[in-house]
Short mmCIF file of C-alpha atoms and ligand atoms in Angstrom, two decimals:
data_model
loop_
_atom_site.label_atom_id
_atom_site.label_comp_id
_atom_site.label_asym_id
_atom_site.label_seq_id
_atom_site.Cartn_x
_atom_site.Cartn_y
_atom_site.Cartn_z
CA UNK P 1 6.76 37.51 165.86
CA UNK P 2 5.13 37.91 169.25
CA UNK P 3 1.36 37.53 169.50
CA UNK P 4 -1.18 38.33 172.22
CA UNK P 5 -4.86 37.52 172.56
CA UNK P 6 -7.36 40.26 173.33
CA UNK P 7 -11.06 39.45 173.63
CA UNK P 8 -10.32 36.24 171.73
CA UNK P 9 -8.61 37.97 168.82
CA UNK P 10 -4.98 37.16 168.06
CA UNK P 11 -2.83 40.27 167.53
CA UNK P 12 0.66 40.24 166.01
CA UNK P 13 2.93 42.79 167.66
CA UNK P 14 5.70 44.81 166.03
CA UNK P 15 9.19 45.06 167.50
CA UNK P 16 10.39 48.25 169.19
CA UNK P 17 12.88 50.46 167.34
CA UNK P 18 16.58 50.07 168.06
CA UNK P 19 18.26 53.08 166.49
CA UNK P 20 21.51 54.88 167.31
CA UNK P 21 19.94 58.15 168.47
CA UNK P 22 21.48 59.72 171.55
CA UNK P 23 20.61 63.20 172.68
CA UNK P 24 23.44 65.40 173.93
CA UNK P 25 23.30 68.83 175.62
CA UNK P 26 20.22 70.68 176.90
CA UNK P 27 19.48 68.09 179.64
CA UNK P 28 16.49 70.15 180.87
CA UNK P 29 14.55 69.14 177.76
CA UNK P 30 14.92 65.44 178.61
CA UNK P 31 13.80 66.18 182.16
CA UNK P 32 10.74 68.07 180.88
CA UNK P 33 9.61 65.15 178.73
CA UNK P 34 10.17 62.61 181.50
CA UNK P 35 8.41 64.80 184.09
CA UNK P 36 5.34 64.93 181.84
CA UNK P 37 5.31 61.12 181.86
CA UNK P 38 5.45 60.78 185.67
CA UNK P 39 2.49 59.40 187.58
CA UNK P 40 2.45 60.90 191.06
CA UNK P 41 -0.61 59.36 192.71
CA UNK P 42 -3.64 57.09 192.48
CA UNK P 43 -5.81 59.50 190.48
CA UNK P 44 -2.96 60.78 188.33
CA UNK P 45 -2.21 59.80 184.73
CA UNK P 46 0.72 60.61 182.42
CA UNK P 47 0.68 63.57 180.04
CA UNK P 48 1.47 63.32 176.32
CA UNK P 49 4.09 65.95 175.54
CA UNK P 50 4.26 67.62 172.14
CA UNK P 51 7.81 68.39 171.02
CA UNK P 52 7.83 71.42 168.76
CA UNK P 53 10.60 73.08 166.78
CA UNK P 54 12.04 73.81 163.36
CA UNK P 55 13.01 70.92 161.06
CA UNK P 56 16.24 69.20 162.07
CA UNK P 57 16.60 70.60 165.60
CA UNK P 58 16.47 67.15 167.19
CA UNK P 59 12.79 66.52 168.04
CA UNK P 60 12.79 62.84 167.06
CA UNK P 61 16.16 62.29 168.73
CA UNK P 62 14.90 63.84 171.98
CA UNK P 63 11.69 61.78 171.98
CA UNK P 64 13.55 58.52 171.36
CA UNK P 65 16.26 59.28 173.89
CA UNK P 66 13.78 60.31 176.61
CA UNK P 67 12.12 56.90 176.37
CA UNK P 68 15.27 54.79 176.04
CA UNK P 69 16.95 56.47 178.98
CA UNK P 70 14.03 55.30 181.14
CA UNK P 71 14.90 51.78 179.94
CA UNK P 72 11.64 51.48 178.06
CA UNK P 73 11.23 50.01 174.58
CA UNK P 74 10.48 52.84 172.14
CA UNK P 75 8.21 52.47 169.13
CA UNK P 76 8.43 55.13 166.41
CA UNK P 77 5.34 55.75 164.32
CA UNK P 78 5.88 57.95 161.24
CA UNK P 79 2.72 59.97 160.63
CA UNK P 80 1.94 61.09 157.08
CA UNK P 81 -0.98 62.78 155.36
CA UNK P 82 -2.07 59.31 154.21
CA UNK P 83 -2.14 57.77 157.71
CA UNK P 84 -5.59 56.24 158.26
CA UNK P 85 -7.18 55.65 161.69
CA UNK P 86 -6.71 51.87 161.36
CA UNK P 87 -3.00 52.32 160.54
CA UNK P 88 -2.65 53.75 164.04
CA UNK P 89 -4.39 50.78 165.66
CA UNK P 90 -4.82 47.41 163.92
CA UNK P 91 -4.59 46.52 160.21
CA UNK P 92 -5.74 43.23 158.66
CA UNK P 93 -3.51 41.30 156.25
CA UNK P 94 -4.33 38.14 154.35
CA UNK P 95 -1.98 35.35 155.45
CA UNK P 96 -0.78 32.39 153.33
CA UNK P 97 -3.71 30.17 154.25
CA UNK P 98 -6.15 32.86 153.19
CA UNK P 99 -7.09 33.72 156.77
CA UNK P 100 -6.98 37.25 158.15
CA UNK P 101 -4.07 38.19 160.40
CA UNK P 102 -4.41 41.22 162.64
CA UNK P 103 -1.28 43.33 162.84
CA UNK P 104 -0.95 45.70 165.80
CA UNK P 105 0.52 49.10 164.92
CA UNK P 106 3.68 50.23 166.67
CA UNK P 107 1.47 52.40 168.91
CA UNK P 108 -0.70 49.45 169.98
CA UNK P 109 2.41 47.27 170.41
CA UNK P 110 3.81 49.95 172.78
CA UNK P 111 0.45 50.07 174.61
CA UNK P 112 0.52 46.31 175.18
CA UNK P 113 4.21 46.05 176.12
CA UNK P 114 4.23 49.15 178.34
CA UNK P 115 6.65 50.99 176.08
CA UNK P 116 6.85 54.50 174.68
CA UNK P 117 5.06 55.42 171.45
CA UNK P 118 6.49 58.36 169.54
CA UNK P 119 4.09 59.70 166.92
CA UNK P 120 6.62 61.42 164.70
CA UNK P 121 5.60 64.47 162.69
CA UNK P 122 2.10 64.32 164.13
CA UNK P 123 1.07 67.50 162.34
CA UNK P 124 1.10 65.66 159.02
CA UNK P 125 -1.76 63.41 160.10
CA UNK P 126 -5.45 64.29 159.73
CA UNK P 127 -7.91 65.13 162.48
CA UNK P 128 -9.80 61.95 161.66
CA UNK P 129 -6.75 59.85 162.44
CA UNK P 130 -6.00 61.75 165.65
CA UNK P 131 -9.64 61.37 166.71
CA UNK P 132 -9.24 57.59 166.86
CA UNK P 133 -6.58 58.11 169.54
CA UNK P 134 -8.63 60.54 171.66
CA UNK P 135 -9.57 57.99 174.37
CA UNK P 136 -5.93 56.88 174.59
CA UNK P 137 -4.79 60.43 175.25
CA UNK P 138 -6.93 61.06 178.34
CA UNK P 139 -7.58 59.07 181.51
CA UNK P 140 -9.48 56.36 179.58
CA UNK P 141 -6.22 55.04 178.11
CA UNK P 142 -7.68 52.67 175.54
CA UNK P 143 -8.25 52.47 171.80
CA UNK P 144 -10.97 50.71 169.86
CA UNK P 145 -10.12 48.68 166.78
CA UNK P 146 -13.05 48.81 164.39
CA UNK P 147 -11.27 46.34 162.12
CA UNK P 148 -10.73 43.64 164.77
CA UNK P 149 -13.81 44.57 166.82
CA UNK P 150 -11.91 44.85 170.10
CA UNK P 151 -11.05 47.41 172.76
CA UNK P 152 -7.36 47.52 173.68
CA UNK P 153 -6.29 48.89 177.08
CA UNK P 154 -2.89 50.50 177.64
CA UNK P 155 -0.41 48.92 180.06
CA UNK P 156 0.11 51.23 183.11
CA UNK P 157 3.72 51.81 181.98
CA UNK P 158 2.67 52.98 178.50
CA UNK P 159 3.77 56.52 177.57
CA UNK P 160 3.23 58.62 174.45
CA UNK P 161 4.65 61.75 172.88
CA UNK P 162 4.45 63.40 169.49
CA UNK P 163 6.76 65.65 167.50
CA UNK P 164 5.56 68.49 165.30
CA UNK P 165 7.34 71.01 163.08
CA UNK P 166 6.46 74.55 164.03
CA UNK P 167 6.19 75.62 160.38
CA UNK P 168 3.30 74.89 158.01
CA UNK P 169 1.20 71.96 159.18
CA UNK P 170 -0.58 69.71 156.73
CA UNK P 171 -3.70 69.83 158.90
CA UNK P 172 -4.96 72.25 161.53
CA UNK P 173 -5.76 70.16 164.57
CA UNK P 174 -8.85 70.99 166.61
CA UNK P 175 -8.74 72.10 170.23
CA UNK P 176 -9.82 68.76 171.72
CA UNK P 177 -6.75 67.11 170.18
CA UNK P 178 -4.36 69.94 171.06
CA UNK P 179 -5.53 69.91 174.67
CA UNK P 180 -4.67 66.20 174.91
CA UNK P 181 -1.14 66.74 173.58
CA UNK P 182 0.30 68.79 176.42
CA UNK P 183 2.67 70.19 177.59
CA UNK P 184 4.27 71.74 174.52
CA UNK P 185 8.03 71.49 174.77
CA UNK P 186 9.81 73.90 172.48
CA UNK P 187 13.24 72.94 171.08
CA UNK P 188 15.38 75.87 170.01
CA UNK P 189 18.76 75.98 168.25
CA UNK P 190 21.51 74.97 170.69
CA UNK P 191 24.22 77.27 172.08
CA UNK P 192 27.69 77.07 170.57
CA UNK P 193 29.19 74.60 173.09
CA UNK P 194 26.24 72.27 172.88
CA UNK P 195 26.12 72.44 169.10
CA UNK P 196 29.78 71.42 169.01
CA UNK P 197 28.99 68.46 171.30
CA UNK P 198 26.18 67.38 168.97
CA UNK P 199 28.45 67.57 165.91
CA UNK P 200 31.15 65.59 167.70
CA UNK P 201 28.64 62.95 168.80
CA UNK P 202 27.30 62.51 165.27
CA UNK P 203 30.66 62.75 163.48
CA UNK P 204 33.16 61.05 165.80
CA UNK P 205 35.53 60.43 162.88
CA UNK P 206 35.82 64.13 161.91
CA UNK P 207 38.76 66.41 162.70
CA UNK P 208 38.07 69.05 165.31
CA UNK P 209 38.98 71.71 162.72
CA UNK P 210 36.05 70.85 160.44
CA UNK P 211 33.66 70.71 163.40
CA UNK P 212 34.83 74.16 164.56
CA UNK P 213 34.16 75.63 161.11
CA UNK P 214 30.73 74.06 160.92
CA UNK P 215 29.75 75.23 164.39
CA UNK P 216 30.84 78.80 163.53
CA UNK P 217 28.81 78.55 160.36
CA UNK P 218 25.72 77.31 162.21
CA UNK P 219 25.97 79.88 164.99
CA UNK P 220 26.29 82.73 162.46
CA UNK P 221 23.30 81.34 160.56
CA UNK P 222 21.16 81.05 163.73
CA UNK P 223 22.15 84.64 164.62
CA UNK P 224 20.93 85.76 161.18
CA UNK P 225 17.63 83.88 161.65
CA UNK P 226 18.34 81.38 158.88
CA UNK P 227 16.59 78.02 159.06
CA UNK P 228 19.81 76.01 158.74
CA UNK P 229 19.78 73.31 161.42
CA UNK P 230 22.16 70.95 163.17
CA UNK P 231 21.12 68.32 160.64
CA UNK P 232 22.23 70.61 157.79
CA UNK P 233 25.52 71.18 159.59
CA UNK P 234 26.05 67.43 160.00
CA UNK P 235 25.29 66.82 156.32
CA UNK P 236 27.65 69.60 155.21
CA UNK P 237 30.50 68.25 157.34
CA UNK P 238 29.79 64.70 156.18
CA UNK P 239 29.91 65.60 152.49
CA UNK P 240 32.96 67.85 152.86
CA UNK P 241 34.80 65.01 154.65
CA UNK P 242 33.98 62.64 151.81
CA UNK P 243 35.33 65.20 149.32
CA UNK P 244 38.55 65.55 151.31
CA UNK P 245 39.02 61.77 151.38
CA UNK P 246 38.21 61.23 147.70
CA UNK P 247 40.58 63.99 146.60
CA UNK P 248 43.33 62.58 148.83
CA UNK P 249 42.97 59.37 146.87
CA UNK P 250 43.38 61.10 143.50
CA UNK P 251 46.04 63.65 144.47
CA UNK P 252 48.71 63.51 147.12
CA UNK P 253 49.62 66.16 149.65
CA UNK P 254 48.09 67.47 152.84
CA UNK P 255 44.96 69.52 152.89
CA UNK P 256 45.20 73.10 154.07
CA UNK P 257 42.48 74.92 155.98
CA UNK P 258 41.63 76.82 152.81
CA UNK P 259 41.02 73.55 150.93
CA UNK P 260 38.78 72.26 153.70
CA UNK P 261 36.82 75.50 153.72
CA UNK P 262 36.40 75.26 149.96
CA UNK P 263 34.88 71.80 150.31
CA UNK P 264 32.64 73.07 153.09
CA UNK P 265 31.46 75.90 150.82
CA UNK P 266 30.76 73.45 148.03
CA UNK P 267 28.84 71.24 150.46
CA UNK P 268 26.86 74.22 151.78
CA UNK P 269 25.82 75.30 148.28
CA UNK P 270 24.77 71.77 147.31
CA UNK P 271 22.98 70.94 150.56
CA UNK P 272 21.48 74.37 151.31
CA UNK P 273 21.74 77.23 148.83
CA UNK P 274 24.24 79.66 147.29
CA UNK P 275 23.55 82.15 150.10
CA UNK P 276 24.89 79.71 152.67
CA UNK P 277 28.40 80.11 151.20
CA UNK P 278 28.56 83.66 152.54
CA UNK P 279 28.78 82.43 156.12
CA UNK P 280 31.88 80.45 155.24
CA UNK P 281 33.33 83.44 153.33
CA UNK P 282 32.88 85.56 156.47
CA UNK P 283 34.80 82.88 158.35
CA UNK P 284 37.64 83.03 155.82
CA UNK P 285 37.74 86.83 156.14
CA UNK P 286 37.98 86.57 159.92
CA UNK P 287 40.78 84.04 159.60
CA UNK P 288 42.83 86.26 157.27
CA UNK P 289 42.25 89.26 159.59
CA UNK P 290 43.70 87.24 162.45
CA UNK P 291 46.85 86.40 160.51
N1 LIG F 1 20.74 67.43 170.99
C1 LIG F 1 21.12 66.55 170.05
N2 LIG F 1 21.86 65.49 170.37
C2 LIG F 1 22.28 64.61 169.44
N3 LIG F 1 22.01 64.72 168.14
C3 LIG F 1 21.26 65.76 167.74
C4 LIG F 1 20.76 66.73 168.67
N4 LIG F 1 20.06 67.65 167.99
C5 LIG F 1 20.10 67.27 166.71
N5 LIG F 1 20.82 66.14 166.55
C6 LIG F 1 21.14 65.47 165.27
O1 LIG F 1 20.58 66.26 164.25
C7 LIG F 1 19.92 65.47 163.27
C8 LIG F 1 18.45 65.85 163.20
O2 LIG F 1 17.80 65.43 164.39
P1 LIG F 1 16.28 64.93 164.37
O3 LIG F 1 16.05 64.06 163.20
O4 LIG F 1 15.99 64.42 165.72
O5 LIG F 1 15.55 66.33 164.15
P2 LIG F 1 13.98 66.63 163.96
O6 LIG F 1 13.73 67.89 164.70
O7 LIG F 1 13.21 65.43 164.34
O8 LIG F 1 13.89 66.90 162.40
P3 LIG F 1 12.57 66.85 161.46
O9 LIG F 1 11.78 68.05 161.80
O10 LIG F 1 13.12 66.93 160.08
O11 LIG F 1 11.88 65.57 161.75
C9 LIG F 1 20.15 64.01 163.67
O12 LIG F 1 21.26 63.55 162.95
C10 LIG F 1 20.51 64.10 165.15
O13 LIG F 1 21.42 63.08 165.48
MG1 LIG F 2 11.97 64.25 163.20
#
């Protein structure tokens, strides 16, 4: 584990996250995040974009991808309602010899290494916790660790963004925090072609037929203002595929489109709700009309 010394205090750093998250489609959103991070002159400093959207639209994926595609190490910090200010900065642990070891959070590790910190689901964290990051989010670019008694400055290459669901927040954040988490980048449901690309990217082993059904399902649901997201679509396809495979093992014979649709309906009712089945029934109706 890598360590650094700051004002005489030894800090243990965490490793960046290496996860298979690649963003596809809507390239403008990646450009918007990266533009916010640009520094264009001596007196300039990077902005801290806030990625907003419904659950499962790809906020975390976009944040991670935006950092990785700049070749920066990315550190994900999962915010929760129990996140304390020191969790964001430095926490003490008792080591084997009984001495205190200071562990840098993923945010502080990113600050020191010049990486990207993604504060995921930032609206779950309290104002008190956000307040400890206030100097980091403006042109001061430092945090103070009360626990270790040190001030930690951010590397010039350090960048930060946060994701937030646009539905009910756990905490209402005050204006001075909101104004430091700008610009707000809104992620909407993707168009049909892009949604199909996303499904294909996440389910490379799936037949095109299943992906086509799921994309039709999702597009109809978006049209009807349902909250069903790409993630739900991926889960439905994933479970239906498992059902197809496990039934192929117990019975022989090829699977017809009707069988696949039945598994998709089962998956939709288990993963979402009974109402979700209707969108697949509409699909079946359309298919029989075409015949
Ligand atoms: N544009 C995209 N490119 C690639 N994958 C995507 C895209 N949009 C969504 N996904 C996939 O959808 C799923 C949900 O994405 P992600 O976890 O990033 O959403 P989120 O908005 O952060 O959700 P939550 O609000 O629950 O945190 C993931 O499996 C991700 O791979
Ligand atoms: Mg997320």
